[in-house]
Every structure is written in C-alpha cells, then in structure tokens.
XYZ file of C-alpha atoms in Angstrom:
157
model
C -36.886 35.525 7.160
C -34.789 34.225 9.898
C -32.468 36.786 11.415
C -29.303 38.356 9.976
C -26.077 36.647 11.206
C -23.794 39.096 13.126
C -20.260 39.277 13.756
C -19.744 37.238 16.800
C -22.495 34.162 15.533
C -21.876 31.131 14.506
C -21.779 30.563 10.703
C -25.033 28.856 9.475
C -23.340 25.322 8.176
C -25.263 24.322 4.777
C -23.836 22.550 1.721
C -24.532 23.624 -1.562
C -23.762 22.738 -5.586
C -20.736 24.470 -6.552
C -20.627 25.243 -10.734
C -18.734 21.771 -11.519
C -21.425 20.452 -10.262
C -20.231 19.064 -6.739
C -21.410 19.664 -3.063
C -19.831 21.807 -1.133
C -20.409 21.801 2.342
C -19.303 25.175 4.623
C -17.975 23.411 7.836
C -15.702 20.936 5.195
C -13.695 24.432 4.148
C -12.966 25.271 7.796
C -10.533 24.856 10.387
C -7.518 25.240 7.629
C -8.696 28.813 6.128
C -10.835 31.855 6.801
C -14.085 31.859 4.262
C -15.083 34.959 2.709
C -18.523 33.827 2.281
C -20.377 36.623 -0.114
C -24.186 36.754 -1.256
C -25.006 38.144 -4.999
C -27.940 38.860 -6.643
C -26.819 37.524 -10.089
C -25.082 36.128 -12.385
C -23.632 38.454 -15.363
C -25.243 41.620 -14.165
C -23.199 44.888 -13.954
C -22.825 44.814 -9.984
C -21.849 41.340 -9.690
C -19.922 41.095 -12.460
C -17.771 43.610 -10.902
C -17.784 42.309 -7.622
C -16.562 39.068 -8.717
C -13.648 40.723 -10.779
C -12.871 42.516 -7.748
C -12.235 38.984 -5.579
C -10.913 37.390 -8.758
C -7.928 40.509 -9.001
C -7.234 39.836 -5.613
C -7.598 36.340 -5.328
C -4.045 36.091 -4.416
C -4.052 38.039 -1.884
C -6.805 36.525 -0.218
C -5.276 33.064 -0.720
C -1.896 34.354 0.823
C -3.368 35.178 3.949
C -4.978 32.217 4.199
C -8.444 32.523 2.872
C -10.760 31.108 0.847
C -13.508 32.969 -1.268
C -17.116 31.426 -1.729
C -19.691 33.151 -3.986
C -23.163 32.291 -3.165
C -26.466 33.335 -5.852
C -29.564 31.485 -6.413
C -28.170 31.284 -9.826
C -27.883 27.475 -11.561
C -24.596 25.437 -11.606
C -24.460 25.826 -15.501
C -25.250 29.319 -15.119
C -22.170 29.419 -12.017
C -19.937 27.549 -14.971
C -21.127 29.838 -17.687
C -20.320 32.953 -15.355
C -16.784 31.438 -13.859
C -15.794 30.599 -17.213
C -16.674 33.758 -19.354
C -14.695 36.220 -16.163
C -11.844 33.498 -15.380
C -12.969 33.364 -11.558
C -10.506 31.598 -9.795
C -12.755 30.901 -7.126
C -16.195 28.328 -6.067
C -19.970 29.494 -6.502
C -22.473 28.114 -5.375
C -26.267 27.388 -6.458
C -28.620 28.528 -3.472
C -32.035 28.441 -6.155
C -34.122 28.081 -3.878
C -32.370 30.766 -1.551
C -32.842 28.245 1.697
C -28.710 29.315 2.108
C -29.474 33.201 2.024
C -32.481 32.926 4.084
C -30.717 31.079 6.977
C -27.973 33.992 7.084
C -30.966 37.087 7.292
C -29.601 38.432 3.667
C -32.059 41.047 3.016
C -33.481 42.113 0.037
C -32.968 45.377 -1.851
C -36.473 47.222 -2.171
C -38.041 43.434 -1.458
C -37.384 42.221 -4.870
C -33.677 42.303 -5.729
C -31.203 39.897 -3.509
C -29.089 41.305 -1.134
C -25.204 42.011 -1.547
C -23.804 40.757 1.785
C -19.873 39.754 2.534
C -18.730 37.238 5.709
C -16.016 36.715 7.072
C -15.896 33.528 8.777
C -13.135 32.796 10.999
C -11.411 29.146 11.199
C -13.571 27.989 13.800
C -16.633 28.982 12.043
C -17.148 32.281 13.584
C -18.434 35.123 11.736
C -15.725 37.764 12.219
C -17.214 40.739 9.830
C -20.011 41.559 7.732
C -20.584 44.135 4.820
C -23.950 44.756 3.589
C -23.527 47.277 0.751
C -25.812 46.700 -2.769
C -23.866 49.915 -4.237
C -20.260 50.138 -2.799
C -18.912 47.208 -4.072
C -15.289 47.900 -3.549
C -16.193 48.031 0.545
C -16.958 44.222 0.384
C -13.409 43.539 -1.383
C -11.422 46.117 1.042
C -12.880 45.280 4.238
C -12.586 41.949 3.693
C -9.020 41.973 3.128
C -8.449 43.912 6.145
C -10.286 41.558 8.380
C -8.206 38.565 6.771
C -5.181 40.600 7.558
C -5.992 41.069 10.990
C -6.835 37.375 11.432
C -3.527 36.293 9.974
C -1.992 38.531 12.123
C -4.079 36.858 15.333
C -2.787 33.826 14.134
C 1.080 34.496 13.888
C-alpha cells in the first residue's frame, strides 16, 4: 500500500469511469473548483447510502462555494448508474474495481477487509487541503468538508 496522502500533498492525478460510462480524469476538474474527492466502500450499503444522501442534501451548498463532489468505490459503472439513479445523486462516481485509485491515495482498510471511508479536499491547484478518515461518523466527512470549502472560498475572495 503506498502511503496515505496528507493535507499539504499533492493530489494523486488518475482518471477513472464515471457511471455514464465516461472518463474522468482528476487534474481535468481543477483549477475552476475545489474537489471533494471521497472513498466508499459500497454501493447501496447502509453507510454509504447515507453518506451519499448527506453530499446529495447539500449538494448546493457545496456547488455555491465553488466545489465539486467526486465519489470514488471499486463498484461498476452500471452499479454507479444503478446507485445514482435509485438516491437521485446529483453528483459523479467513479469505478476504481480494481482499487489502483484508492491504493495510490493510502485509503486504508477497515479490519483489512472492508474499504476505507476517506474524504479530500483538494484545493484548485491540486493540493490536498483536508482529510477525514472516519468509517462510523459519517456526518464528520459532510461537515468538515463544508467548512474547509468555506474557508477556501473565503481565501479566495
């Protein structure tokens, strides 16, 4: 396992399969907006499935200020679709099966077996600004996040 990405790293670029099926590449969403980059374990499971209500109710928000939310599982694109489509997620996931994307950022592993729930913040210049790693407190990832944006917006005024 490579080593976890810290605040003050640079953002592993990597592009991925979002769930309509096109590539999405990290370093493309840049420069315009902050990313709020998150790692799931999976699709349609309690946890995530409230996690990604959480970002979807405060989509808004996060758009407002200028960001962009990315959910990232090793779940398949028509799994992504089935998953977007059943919650309404406003937002892009992407297809990391063979978890190359999670390895390159460190995300640990929950007891070894069950993937890691870790939120970044990555700045418009590609620098991670914050990370949450929290499997349990789910509404940490959503709230920190927002403050981080926040202050970044602020920065920026």
């Amino acid at each position: 396992m490579a080593h976890s990405v810290k605040a003050g790293d640079k953002a592993p670029d990597f592009t991925l399969p979002s769930q309509a099926g096109e590539p999405v590449r990290l370093s493309d969403r840049l420069g315009e907006r902050v990313v709020i980059l998150y790692f799931y374990p999976k699709d349609e499971t309690p946890g995530c499935t409230k996690e990604a209500c959480a970002f979807r109710d405060s989509y808004e928000v996060f758009t407002d200020a200028g960001a962009e939310v990315i959910g990232v599982s090793s779940d398949s694109v028509a799994s992504h679709l089935a998953f977007a489509g059943h919650h309404k997620l406003p937002f892009t996931l992407l297809s990391d099966e063979d978890g190359s994307v999670r390895k390159s950022y460190g995300v640990p592993s929950t007891l070894g077996l069950l993937p890691g729930r870790v939120t970044y913040v990555i700045d418009r210049a590609g620098v991670v600004r914050h990370v949450v790693n929290s499997q349990l407190n789910i509404g940490k990832h959503i709230d920190s996040a927002l403050e981080i944006i926040r202050e970044l917006q602020a920065e920026r005024a």
